[in-house]
Amino acid sequence: MKIGLLGFGFMGKTHAYAVQNLKFFYKDLPFEAEIVSVCTAHLDTAKKAAEQFGISHYTDNEDDLLFDDSIDVIDICTPNIYHYETLKKAISAGKHIYCEKPLCVTYAQAEEIQKLAEEKKVKCQIVFNNRFLAPILRAKEMIGEGRLGRILSFRASYLHASATDVQRTAGWKQDKDVCGGGVLFDLGSHAIDLIYYLCGPFASVIGQSQIAYPVRTGRDGGEWQTNADEAFYMLATLENGAMGTIEASKITVGTNDDLTLSIYGEQGAVRFDLMEPNWLYYYDARPKDAPLGGTKGFTRIECVGRYPMPGGTFPGAKAPVGWLRGHLGSMYSFLQCIDEDKEPSPSFAEAAHVQWVMEQAYQSDGKIQ
């Protein structure tokens, strides 16, 4: 499979890492995949990426990739506001698509893209990479087995400290004119997706945004008026009746990449912390209590590198994992679906649902996209 990569910032580099290292992490990889061309906004950065990472072609015009008959897959790592038009062209050209979140900047756009992709019968996947961490896969399995019983409530948060320094130059993810939405799009989408993936579809959501630092240093070095949410807080109800809270913030001092979630059912509970990605914590409410506690309490399940075959062989089932492992699993799942002619997940339909949740949250906050 020949891949055309659009964008080579942090996420473009991450996707390139995943493609180039699949053969190490998945035994007897049944397909071959290669990034054959890279496109960035500036020709010099595209050339540099191609030279450094062994990519044969480079360009500053995305159409060179989208309408190249030799390219099978388009991998989109560009800023959010550009997704919609690029996606329409890629679908029209019959390309399979791997797209960074969020799918688009409005639900109407996401719904249109979903329908176009279904009509064209191309394989499409949104990059919600945290689904592919071993503890999340294990949590999905346990919830599916009924270990928690009926889900009653949940809490999810994704916290960064990246916006706590007001002197730091604002990036494109903090500029609503480029990102389409603030921290809700960037971090909140991941937290929303994990609750959706593990607990089911959303029915309603209300939210409130926060801008703690109205004035920042702009990319031109001058004073800049903050126009994208720096924190967002939500109260959500799922279709199954479960209720909970979701928080996304870049103004939480002392955090790094703190994605946490807790899910509570009638018969048990699970907890996960991205800063400790090797473990899933499980509480079984069924054992009887005793004066000294009996066997009650959270159990730490050692997920580590225990991926189902053909994964888990390198560096080994007992080896600790990190953030990049989720991206490797996501990329493998997508390319495997193309190879085996299966429907990828998380699909564009799932991405559209997450987009709907975020739009409902913004509308309840009075900030209609």
mmCIF file of C-alpha atoms in Angstrom:
data_model
loop_
_atom_site.group_PDB
_atom_site.id
_atom_site.type_symbol
_atom_site.label_atom_id
_atom_site.label_comp_id
_atom_site.label_asym_id
_atom_site.label_seq_id
_atom_site.Cartn_x
_atom_site.Cartn_y
_atom_site.Cartn_z
ATOM 1 C CA MET A 1 0.000 0.000 0.000
ATOM 2 C CA LYS A 2 1.418 3.344 -1.064
ATOM 3 C CA ILE A 3 0.660 6.227 1.290
ATOM 4 C CA GLY A 4 0.634 9.958 0.604
ATOM 5 C CA LEU A 5 1.194 11.976 3.771
ATOM 6 C CA LEU A 6 -0.291 15.479 4.066
ATOM 7 C CA GLY A 7 1.457 17.493 6.761
ATOM 8 C CA PHE A 8 4.674 16.730 8.582
ATOM 9 C CA GLY A 9 4.421 18.461 11.925
ATOM 10 C CA PHE A 10 4.337 16.496 15.171
ATOM 11 C CA MET A 11 1.494 14.210 14.077
ATOM 12 C CA GLY A 12 2.872 13.696 10.570
ATOM 13 C CA LYS A 13 6.120 12.515 12.085
ATOM 14 C CA THR A 14 4.175 10.259 14.475
ATOM 15 C CA HIS A 15 2.283 8.636 11.603
ATOM 16 C CA ALA A 16 5.509 8.157 9.658
ATOM 17 C CA TYR A 17 7.021 6.447 12.704
ATOM 18 C CA ALA A 18 4.028 4.106 12.904
ATOM 19 C CA VAL A 19 4.174 3.109 9.233
ATOM 20 C CA GLN A 20 7.917 2.568 9.223
ATOM 21 C CA ASN A 21 7.926 0.465 12.410
ATOM 22 C CA LEU A 22 4.909 -1.821 11.921
ATOM 23 C CA LYS A 23 7.129 -4.691 10.785
ATOM 24 C CA PHE A 24 8.934 -4.650 14.148
ATOM 25 C CA PHE A 25 5.807 -4.802 16.293
ATOM 26 C CA TYR A 26 3.625 -7.157 14.230
ATOM 27 C CA LYS A 27 5.002 -10.591 13.439
ATOM 28 C CA ASP A 28 4.906 -11.706 9.790
ATOM 29 C CA LEU A 29 3.163 -8.514 8.698
ATOM 30 C CA PRO A 30 0.741 -9.681 5.976
ATOM 31 C CA PHE A 31 0.975 -6.472 3.951
ATOM 32 C CA GLU A 32 3.562 -3.916 2.947
ATOM 33 C CA ALA A 33 3.026 -0.200 3.465
ATOM 34 C CA GLU A 34 5.229 2.718 2.518
ATOM 35 C CA ILE A 35 4.939 6.496 2.605
ATOM 36 C CA VAL A 36 5.917 7.369 -0.957
ATOM 37 C CA SER A 37 5.200 11.105 -0.941
ATOM 38 C CA VAL A 38 4.917 13.917 1.580
ATOM 39 C CA CYS A 39 3.257 17.314 1.204
ATOM 40 C CA THR A 40 3.690 20.344 3.446
ATOM 41 C CA ALA A 41 2.743 23.996 3.046
ATOM 42 C CA HIS A 42 6.339 24.924 2.222
ATOM 43 C CA LEU A 43 8.490 23.069 -0.282
ATOM 44 C CA ASP A 44 11.636 23.311 1.829
ATOM 45 C CA THR A 45 10.022 21.570 4.808
ATOM 46 C CA ALA A 46 8.605 18.857 2.529
ATOM 47 C CA LYS A 47 12.056 18.306 1.040
ATOM 48 C CA LYS A 48 13.645 18.127 4.478
ATOM 49 C CA ALA A 49 11.082 15.557 5.668
ATOM 50 C CA ALA A 50 11.590 13.440 2.560
ATOM 51 C CA GLU A 51 15.368 13.469 2.927
ATOM 52 C CA GLN A 52 15.389 12.740 6.643
ATOM 53 C CA PHE A 53 12.850 9.944 6.590
ATOM 54 C CA GLY A 54 13.551 8.237 3.274
ATOM 55 C CA ILE A 55 10.418 9.371 1.421
ATOM 56 C CA SER A 56 10.908 9.290 -2.334
ATOM 57 C CA HIS A 57 8.771 12.283 -3.390
ATOM 58 C CA TYR A 58 7.779 15.632 -1.886
ATOM 59 C CA THR A 59 5.597 18.575 -2.867
ATOM 60 C CA ASP A 60 3.805 21.657 -1.546
ATOM 61 C CA ASN A 61 0.639 20.915 -3.562
ATOM 62 C CA GLU A 62 -1.699 18.347 -2.031
ATOM 63 C CA ASP A 63 -3.326 17.651 -5.408
ATOM 64 C CA ASP A 64 -0.073 15.996 -6.484
ATOM 65 C CA LEU A 65 -0.889 13.277 -3.945
ATOM 66 C CA LEU A 66 -4.682 13.261 -4.100
ATOM 67 C CA PHE A 67 -4.795 12.685 -7.854
ATOM 68 C CA ASP A 68 -1.771 10.419 -8.178
ATOM 69 C CA ASP A 69 -3.119 7.060 -9.380
ATOM 70 C CA SER A 70 -0.193 5.214 -7.831
ATOM 71 C CA ILE A 71 -1.126 6.324 -4.289
ATOM 72 C CA ASP A 72 -3.635 4.135 -2.429
ATOM 73 C CA VAL A 73 -3.977 5.917 0.919
ATOM 74 C CA ILE A 74 -4.112 9.575 1.925
ATOM 75 C CA ASP A 75 -2.972 10.300 5.481
ATOM 76 C CA ILE A 76 -4.224 13.707 6.660
ATOM 77 C CA CYS A 77 -2.230 15.529 9.356
ATOM 78 C CA THR A 78 -3.060 19.128 8.409
ATOM 79 C CA PRO A 79 -4.783 21.777 10.581
ATOM 80 C CA ASN A 80 -8.466 21.131 11.248
ATOM 81 C CA ILE A 81 -9.975 23.790 8.976
ATOM 82 C CA TYR A 82 -8.406 22.192 5.896
ATOM 83 C CA HIS A 83 -9.789 18.682 6.480
ATOM 84 C CA TYR A 84 -13.197 19.181 4.867
ATOM 85 C CA GLU A 85 -12.049 20.230 1.394
ATOM 86 C CA THR A 86 -9.167 17.748 1.367
ATOM 87 C CA LEU A 87 -11.458 14.917 2.421
ATOM 88 C CA LYS A 88 -13.937 15.678 -0.364
ATOM 89 C CA LYS A 89 -11.190 15.569 -2.983
ATOM 90 C CA ALA A 90 -9.613 12.419 -1.558
ATOM 91 C CA ILE A 91 -12.958 10.607 -1.498
ATOM 92 C CA SER A 92 -13.725 11.744 -5.049
ATOM 93 C CA ALA A 93 -10.345 10.354 -6.130
ATOM 94 C CA GLY A 94 -11.231 6.982 -4.581
ATOM 95 C CA LYS A 95 -8.487 7.044 -1.944
ATOM 96 C CA HIS A 96 -8.583 5.227 1.355
ATOM 97 C CA ILE A 97 -8.218 7.834 4.116
ATOM 98 C CA TYR A 98 -6.540 7.978 7.516
ATOM 99 C CA CYS A 99 -7.426 11.318 9.113
ATOM 100 C CA GLU A 100 -6.335 13.048 12.295
ATOM 101 C CA LYS A 101 -9.100 14.208 14.610
ATOM 102 C CA PRO A 102 -11.361 16.082 14.549
ATOM 103 C CA LEU A 103 -12.815 14.943 11.243
ATOM 104 C CA CYS A 104 -14.064 18.462 10.395
ATOM 105 C CA VAL A 105 -14.962 21.649 12.253
ATOM 106 C CA THR A 106 -18.773 21.266 12.122
ATOM 107 C CA TYR A 107 -21.146 18.352 12.445
ATOM 108 C CA ALA A 108 -22.769 19.193 9.075
ATOM 109 C CA GLN A 109 -19.385 18.839 7.373
ATOM 110 C CA ALA A 110 -18.602 15.597 9.213
ATOM 111 C CA GLU A 111 -21.990 14.104 8.324
ATOM 112 C CA GLU A 112 -21.510 15.029 4.655
ATOM 113 C CA ILE A 113 -18.033 13.484 4.583
ATOM 114 C CA GLN A 114 -19.321 10.315 6.242
ATOM 115 C CA LYS A 115 -22.038 9.897 3.590
ATOM 116 C CA LEU A 116 -19.664 10.631 0.691
ATOM 117 C CA ALA A 117 -17.186 8.033 1.957
ATOM 118 C CA GLU A 118 -19.928 5.419 2.351
ATOM 119 C CA GLU A 119 -21.216 6.086 -1.161
ATOM 120 C CA LYS A 120 -17.718 5.827 -2.640
ATOM 121 C CA LYS A 121 -17.003 2.664 -0.582
ATOM 122 C CA VAL A 122 -13.516 3.778 0.463
ATOM 123 C CA LYS A 123 -11.920 2.646 3.721
ATOM 124 C CA CYS A 124 -11.736 5.520 6.191
ATOM 125 C CA GLN A 125 -10.532 5.783 9.774
ATOM 126 C CA ILE A 126 -10.248 8.655 12.234
ATOM 127 C CA VAL A 127 -7.184 8.698 14.484
ATOM 128 C CA PHE A 128 -8.421 8.102 18.016
ATOM 129 C CA ASN A 129 -5.196 6.366 18.928
ATOM 130 C CA ASN A 130 -5.927 5.906 22.638
ATOM 131 C CA ARG A 131 -8.429 3.171 21.779
ATOM 132 C CA PHE A 132 -5.463 1.003 20.848
ATOM 133 C CA LEU A 133 -3.612 1.096 24.159
ATOM 134 C CA ALA A 134 -3.661 -2.316 25.831
ATOM 135 C CA PRO A 135 -5.501 -1.196 29.021
ATOM 136 C CA ILE A 136 -8.284 0.392 26.940
ATOM 137 C CA LEU A 137 -8.601 -2.769 24.834
ATOM 138 C CA ARG A 138 -8.799 -4.793 28.055
ATOM 139 C CA ALA A 139 -11.401 -2.429 29.522
ATOM 140 C CA LYS A 140 -13.504 -2.819 26.366
ATOM 141 C CA GLU A 141 -13.246 -6.577 26.661
ATOM 142 C CA MET A 142 -14.237 -6.614 30.353
ATOM 143 C CA ILE A 143 -17.182 -4.271 29.853
ATOM 144 C CA GLY A 144 -18.329 -6.452 26.935
ATOM 145 C CA GLU A 145 -18.160 -9.502 29.214
ATOM 146 C CA GLY A 146 -20.493 -7.780 31.670
ATOM 147 C CA ARG A 147 -17.877 -7.429 34.427
ATOM 148 C CA LEU A 148 -19.176 -3.978 35.351
ATOM 149 C CA GLY A 149 -22.855 -4.730 34.871
ATOM 150 C CA ARG A 150 -25.064 -1.792 33.925
ATOM 151 C CA ILE A 151 -22.981 1.349 33.477
ATOM 152 C CA LEU A 152 -24.140 4.095 35.853
ATOM 153 C CA SER A 153 -21.597 6.898 35.671
ATOM 154 C CA PHE A 154 -18.228 7.983 34.321
ATOM 155 C CA ARG A 155 -15.545 10.616 34.623
ATOM 156 C CA ALA A 156 -12.977 11.486 31.987
ATOM 157 C CA SER A 157 -10.420 14.253 31.811
ATOM 158 C CA TYR A 158 -7.533 15.205 29.554
ATOM 159 C CA LEU A 159 -5.262 17.792 31.141
ATOM 160 C CA HIS A 160 -2.210 19.646 29.845
ATOM 161 C CA ALA A 161 -0.189 22.565 31.171
ATOM 162 C CA SER A 162 0.760 23.845 27.714
ATOM 163 C CA ALA A 163 -1.240 27.093 27.975
ATOM 164 C CA THR A 164 -0.193 28.080 31.501
ATOM 165 C CA ASP A 165 2.711 30.222 30.267
ATOM 166 C CA VAL A 166 1.139 33.417 28.941
ATOM 167 C CA GLN A 167 4.465 34.484 27.415
ATOM 168 C CA ARG A 168 4.608 31.389 25.246
ATOM 169 C CA THR A 169 3.693 32.059 21.633
ATOM 170 C CA ALA A 170 0.206 30.792 20.781
ATOM 171 C CA GLY A 171 0.200 27.913 18.302
ATOM 172 C CA TRP A 172 -2.315 27.091 15.586
ATOM 173 C CA LYS A 173 -4.240 24.797 17.940
ATOM 174 C CA GLN A 174 -5.024 27.861 20.050
ATOM 175 C CA ASP A 175 -6.209 29.928 17.090
ATOM 176 C CA LYS A 176 -9.877 29.248 16.356
ATOM 177 C CA ASP A 177 -9.481 30.585 12.820
ATOM 178 C CA VAL A 178 -7.159 27.643 12.087
ATOM 179 C CA CYS A 179 -8.227 24.909 14.507
ATOM 180 C CA GLY A 180 -11.974 25.602 14.381
ATOM 181 C CA GLY A 181 -12.276 24.916 18.107
ATOM 182 C CA GLY A 182 -10.037 25.044 21.132
ATOM 183 C CA VAL A 183 -9.021 22.433 23.675
ATOM 184 C CA LEU A 184 -12.378 20.685 23.244
ATOM 185 C CA PHE A 185 -11.368 19.725 19.687
ATOM 186 C CA ASP A 186 -7.771 18.950 20.567
ATOM 187 C CA LEU A 187 -7.956 17.010 23.847
ATOM 188 C CA GLY A 188 -11.659 16.773 24.582
ATOM 189 C CA SER A 189 -12.329 14.746 21.433
ATOM 190 C CA HIS A 190 -10.096 11.951 22.777
ATOM 191 C CA ALA A 191 -11.894 11.850 26.131
ATOM 192 C CA ILE A 192 -15.310 11.913 24.433
ATOM 193 C CA ASP A 193 -14.309 9.097 22.098
ATOM 194 C CA LEU A 194 -13.120 6.837 24.918
ATOM 195 C CA ILE A 195 -16.421 7.193 26.754
ATOM 196 C CA TYR A 196 -18.262 6.571 23.466
ATOM 197 C CA TYR A 197 -16.098 3.535 22.678
ATOM 198 C CA LEU A 198 -16.383 1.968 26.133
ATOM 199 C CA CYS A 199 -19.860 3.023 27.271
ATOM 200 C CA GLY A 200 -21.957 3.793 24.193
ATOM 201 C CA PRO A 201 -23.432 6.735 22.237
ATOM 202 C CA PHE A 202 -24.229 10.105 23.756
ATOM 203 C CA ALA A 203 -27.782 11.386 24.119
ATOM 204 C CA SER A 204 -27.179 14.918 25.384
ATOM 205 C CA VAL A 205 -24.409 17.169 26.618
ATOM 206 C CA ILE A 206 -24.102 20.600 28.164
ATOM 207 C CA GLY A 207 -20.823 22.440 28.457
ATOM 208 C CA GLN A 208 -18.998 25.544 29.543
ATOM 209 C CA SER A 209 -15.748 26.929 28.211
ATOM 210 C CA GLN A 210 -13.022 28.881 29.950
ATOM 211 C CA ILE A 211 -10.399 31.336 28.736
ATOM 212 C CA ALA A 212 -8.067 32.109 31.610
ATOM 213 C CA TYR A 213 -5.650 34.283 29.640
ATOM 214 C CA PRO A 214 -7.553 36.603 27.254
ATOM 215 C CA VAL A 215 -4.368 38.221 25.940
ATOM 216 C CA ARG A 216 -1.362 36.250 24.741
ATOM 217 C CA THR A 217 1.705 36.583 22.552
ATOM 218 C CA GLY A 218 0.700 35.960 18.928
ATOM 219 C CA ARG A 219 2.685 34.132 16.295
ATOM 220 C CA ASP A 220 3.854 37.477 14.941
ATOM 221 C CA GLY A 221 5.297 38.377 18.340
ATOM 222 C CA GLY A 222 2.654 41.002 19.052
ATOM 223 C CA GLU A 223 -0.296 41.064 21.418
ATOM 224 C CA TRP A 224 -2.977 38.564 20.468
ATOM 225 C CA GLN A 225 -6.555 38.156 21.692
ATOM 226 C CA THR A 226 -7.280 34.555 22.697
ATOM 227 C CA ASN A 227 -10.197 33.248 20.639
ATOM 228 C CA ALA A 228 -10.250 29.508 21.430
ATOM 229 C CA ASP A 229 -11.226 27.760 24.666
ATOM 230 C CA GLU A 230 -8.329 26.911 26.970
ATOM 231 C CA ALA A 231 -10.492 24.640 29.127
ATOM 232 C CA PHE A 232 -13.876 23.027 28.632
ATOM 233 C CA TYR A 233 -16.195 21.275 31.112
ATOM 234 C CA MET A 234 -19.091 18.985 30.167
ATOM 235 C CA LEU A 235 -21.934 17.106 31.811
ATOM 236 C CA ALA A 236 -23.153 14.298 29.556
ATOM 237 C CA THR A 237 -25.900 11.691 29.417
ATOM 238 C CA LEU A 238 -25.552 8.546 27.324
ATOM 239 C CA GLU A 239 -28.301 6.706 25.480
ATOM 240 C CA ASN A 240 -28.092 3.913 28.073
ATOM 241 C CA GLY A 241 -28.858 6.398 30.860
ATOM 242 C CA ALA A 242 -25.355 6.664 32.302
ATOM 243 C CA MET A 243 -24.256 10.151 33.287
ATOM 244 C CA GLY A 244 -20.866 11.708 33.865
ATOM 245 C CA THR A 245 -18.408 14.521 33.408
ATOM 246 C CA ILE A 246 -15.738 15.217 30.803
ATOM 247 C CA GLU A 247 -13.059 17.862 31.216
ATOM 248 C CA ALA A 248 -10.390 19.078 28.811
ATOM 249 C CA SER A 249 -7.852 21.711 29.778
ATOM 250 C CA LYS A 250 -4.494 23.188 28.845
ATOM 251 C CA ILE A 251 -4.360 25.449 31.904
ATOM 252 C CA THR A 252 -3.792 22.812 34.603
ATOM 253 C CA VAL A 253 -0.443 23.521 36.240
ATOM 254 C CA GLY A 254 1.610 20.427 37.065
ATOM 255 C CA THR A 255 0.126 18.136 34.418
ATOM 256 C CA ASN A 256 1.873 16.553 31.434
ATOM 257 C CA ASP A 257 -0.297 14.304 29.256
ATOM 258 C CA ASP A 258 -2.847 13.442 31.911
ATOM 259 C CA LEU A 259 -5.681 11.509 30.285
ATOM 260 C CA THR A 260 -7.683 9.680 32.935
ATOM 261 C CA LEU A 261 -11.017 7.917 32.987
ATOM 262 C CA SER A 262 -13.160 6.080 35.490
ATOM 263 C CA ILE A 263 -16.262 4.050 34.644
ATOM 264 C CA TYR A 264 -18.643 2.838 37.334
ATOM 265 C CA GLY A 265 -21.229 0.070 36.943
ATOM 266 C CA GLU A 266 -23.565 -1.830 39.214
ATOM 267 C CA GLN A 267 -21.116 -4.708 39.629
ATOM 268 C CA GLY A 268 -17.702 -3.149 39.140
ATOM 269 C CA ALA A 269 -15.538 -0.282 37.975
ATOM 270 C CA VAL A 270 -12.431 0.400 35.876
ATOM 271 C CA ARG A 271 -9.847 3.182 35.995
ATOM 272 C CA PHE A 272 -7.117 4.210 33.551
ATOM 273 C CA ASP A 273 -4.360 6.819 33.555
ATOM 274 C CA LEU A 274 -2.351 7.537 30.395
ATOM 275 C CA MET A 275 0.644 8.518 32.506
ATOM 276 C CA GLU A 276 0.663 4.887 33.709
ATOM 277 C CA PRO A 277 -0.174 3.196 30.392
ATOM 278 C CA ASN A 278 0.828 -0.322 31.460
ATOM 279 C CA TRP A 279 -2.013 -0.830 33.922
ATOM 280 C CA LEU A 280 -5.795 -1.074 34.085
ATOM 281 C CA TYR A 281 -7.410 -0.904 37.513
ATOM 282 C CA TYR A 282 -10.503 -3.079 38.050
ATOM 283 C CA TYR A 283 -12.854 -3.229 41.020
ATOM 284 C CA ASP A 284 -15.130 -6.254 41.441
ATOM 285 C CA ALA A 285 -18.094 -5.431 43.688
ATOM 286 C CA ARG A 286 -19.294 -9.040 43.926
ATOM 287 C CA PRO A 287 -16.943 -10.537 46.594
ATOM 288 C CA LYS A 288 -18.330 -10.402 50.121
ATOM 289 C CA ASP A 289 -17.023 -7.852 52.547
ATOM 290 C CA ALA A 290 -15.186 -8.796 55.754
ATOM 291 C CA PRO A 291 -13.997 -6.988 58.911
ATOM 292 C CA LEU A 292 -10.535 -6.496 57.404
ATOM 293 C CA GLY A 293 -11.796 -5.977 53.859
ATOM 294 C CA GLY A 294 -11.766 -9.552 52.600
ATOM 295 C CA THR A 295 -10.703 -9.504 48.947
ATOM 296 C CA LYS A 296 -12.365 -6.213 48.075
ATOM 297 C CA GLY A 297 -10.355 -3.454 46.407
ATOM 298 C CA PHE A 298 -9.044 -2.323 43.047
ATOM 299 C CA THR A 299 -6.913 -4.896 41.233
ATOM 300 C CA ARG A 300 -4.050 -3.662 39.066
ATOM 301 C CA ILE A 301 -4.138 -5.647 35.811
ATOM 302 C CA GLU A 302 -0.768 -5.844 34.079
ATOM 303 C CA CYS A 303 -1.661 -5.084 30.471
ATOM 304 C CA VAL A 304 1.837 -3.886 29.484
ATOM 305 C CA GLY A 305 2.731 -5.313 26.042
ATOM 306 C CA ARG A 306 0.130 -8.080 26.024
ATOM 307 C CA TYR A 307 -1.351 -7.390 22.619
ATOM 308 C CA PRO A 308 -3.194 -10.130 20.710
ATOM 309 C CA MET A 309 -1.248 -11.796 17.929
ATOM 310 C CA PRO A 310 0.366 -10.850 15.669
ATOM 311 C CA GLY A 311 1.198 -7.976 18.042
ATOM 312 C CA GLY A 312 2.868 -8.358 21.409
ATOM 313 C CA THR A 313 5.981 -10.080 20.134
ATOM 314 C CA PHE A 314 8.265 -7.029 20.145
ATOM 315 C CA PRO A 315 9.756 -5.880 22.410
ATOM 316 C CA GLY A 316 7.772 -8.542 24.314
ATOM 317 C CA ALA A 317 4.533 -9.140 26.185
ATOM 318 C CA LYS A 318 6.087 -8.114 29.516
ATOM 319 C CA ALA A 319 7.832 -4.996 28.207
ATOM 320 C CA PRO A 320 6.390 -1.610 29.243
ATOM 321 C CA VAL A 321 4.566 0.396 26.620
ATOM 322 C CA GLY A 322 4.284 4.106 25.907
ATOM 323 C CA TRP A 323 2.212 6.683 24.059
ATOM 324 C CA LEU A 324 3.479 5.707 20.604
ATOM 325 C CA ARG A 325 2.120 2.159 20.956
ATOM 326 C CA GLY A 326 -1.427 3.450 20.524
ATOM 327 C CA HIS A 327 -0.497 5.037 17.197
ATOM 328 C CA LEU A 328 1.150 1.826 16.011
ATOM 329 C CA GLY A 329 -1.989 -0.128 16.894
ATOM 330 C CA SER A 330 -4.227 2.413 15.205
ATOM 331 C CA MET A 331 -2.204 2.404 11.986
ATOM 332 C CA TYR A 332 -2.003 -1.389 11.942
ATOM 333 C CA SER A 333 -5.757 -1.739 12.440
ATOM 334 C CA PHE A 334 -6.497 0.635 9.568
ATOM 335 C CA LEU A 335 -4.093 -0.929 7.065
ATOM 336 C CA GLN A 336 -5.176 -4.434 8.086
ATOM 337 C CA CYS A 337 -8.789 -3.491 7.288
ATOM 338 C CA ILE A 338 -7.741 -2.387 3.813
ATOM 339 C CA ASP A 339 -5.742 -5.592 3.332
ATOM 340 C CA GLU A 340 -8.629 -7.811 4.503
ATOM 341 C CA ASP A 341 -11.431 -5.683 3.010
ATOM 342 C CA LYS A 342 -13.033 -4.943 6.377
ATOM 343 C CA GLU A 343 -14.617 -1.768 7.698
ATOM 344 C CA PRO A 344 -12.201 0.265 9.853
ATOM 345 C CA SER A 345 -13.022 1.511 13.331
ATOM 346 C CA PRO A 346 -13.120 4.196 14.620
ATOM 347 C CA SER A 347 -14.982 4.991 11.431
ATOM 348 C CA PHE A 348 -15.997 8.320 9.973
ATOM 349 C CA ALA A 349 -19.483 7.602 11.320
ATOM 350 C CA GLU A 350 -18.018 7.356 14.815
ATOM 351 C CA ALA A 351 -15.994 10.502 14.172
ATOM 352 C CA ALA A 352 -19.187 12.304 13.142
ATOM 353 C CA HIS A 353 -20.851 11.313 16.414
ATOM 354 C CA VAL A 354 -17.953 12.768 18.390
ATOM 355 C CA GLN A 355 -18.257 15.908 16.235
ATOM 356 C CA TRP A 356 -21.965 16.098 17.128
ATOM 357 C CA VAL A 357 -21.170 15.858 20.837
ATOM 358 C CA MET A 358 -18.615 18.677 20.606
ATOM 359 C CA GLU A 359 -20.990 20.881 18.629
ATOM 360 C CA GLN A 360 -23.753 20.322 21.173
ATOM 361 C CA ALA A 361 -21.325 21.305 23.913
ATOM 362 C CA TYR A 362 -20.318 24.487 22.109
ATOM 363 C CA GLN A 363 -23.924 25.400 21.373
ATOM 364 C CA SER A 364 -24.936 24.969 25.025
ATOM 365 C CA ASP A 365 -22.054 27.295 25.896
ATOM 366 C CA GLY A 366 -23.385 29.870 23.435
ATOM 367 C CA LYS A 367 -20.471 29.414 21.032
ATOM 368 C CA ILE A 368 -22.066 27.974 17.914
ATOM 369 C CA GLN A 369 -19.479 26.863 15.380
#
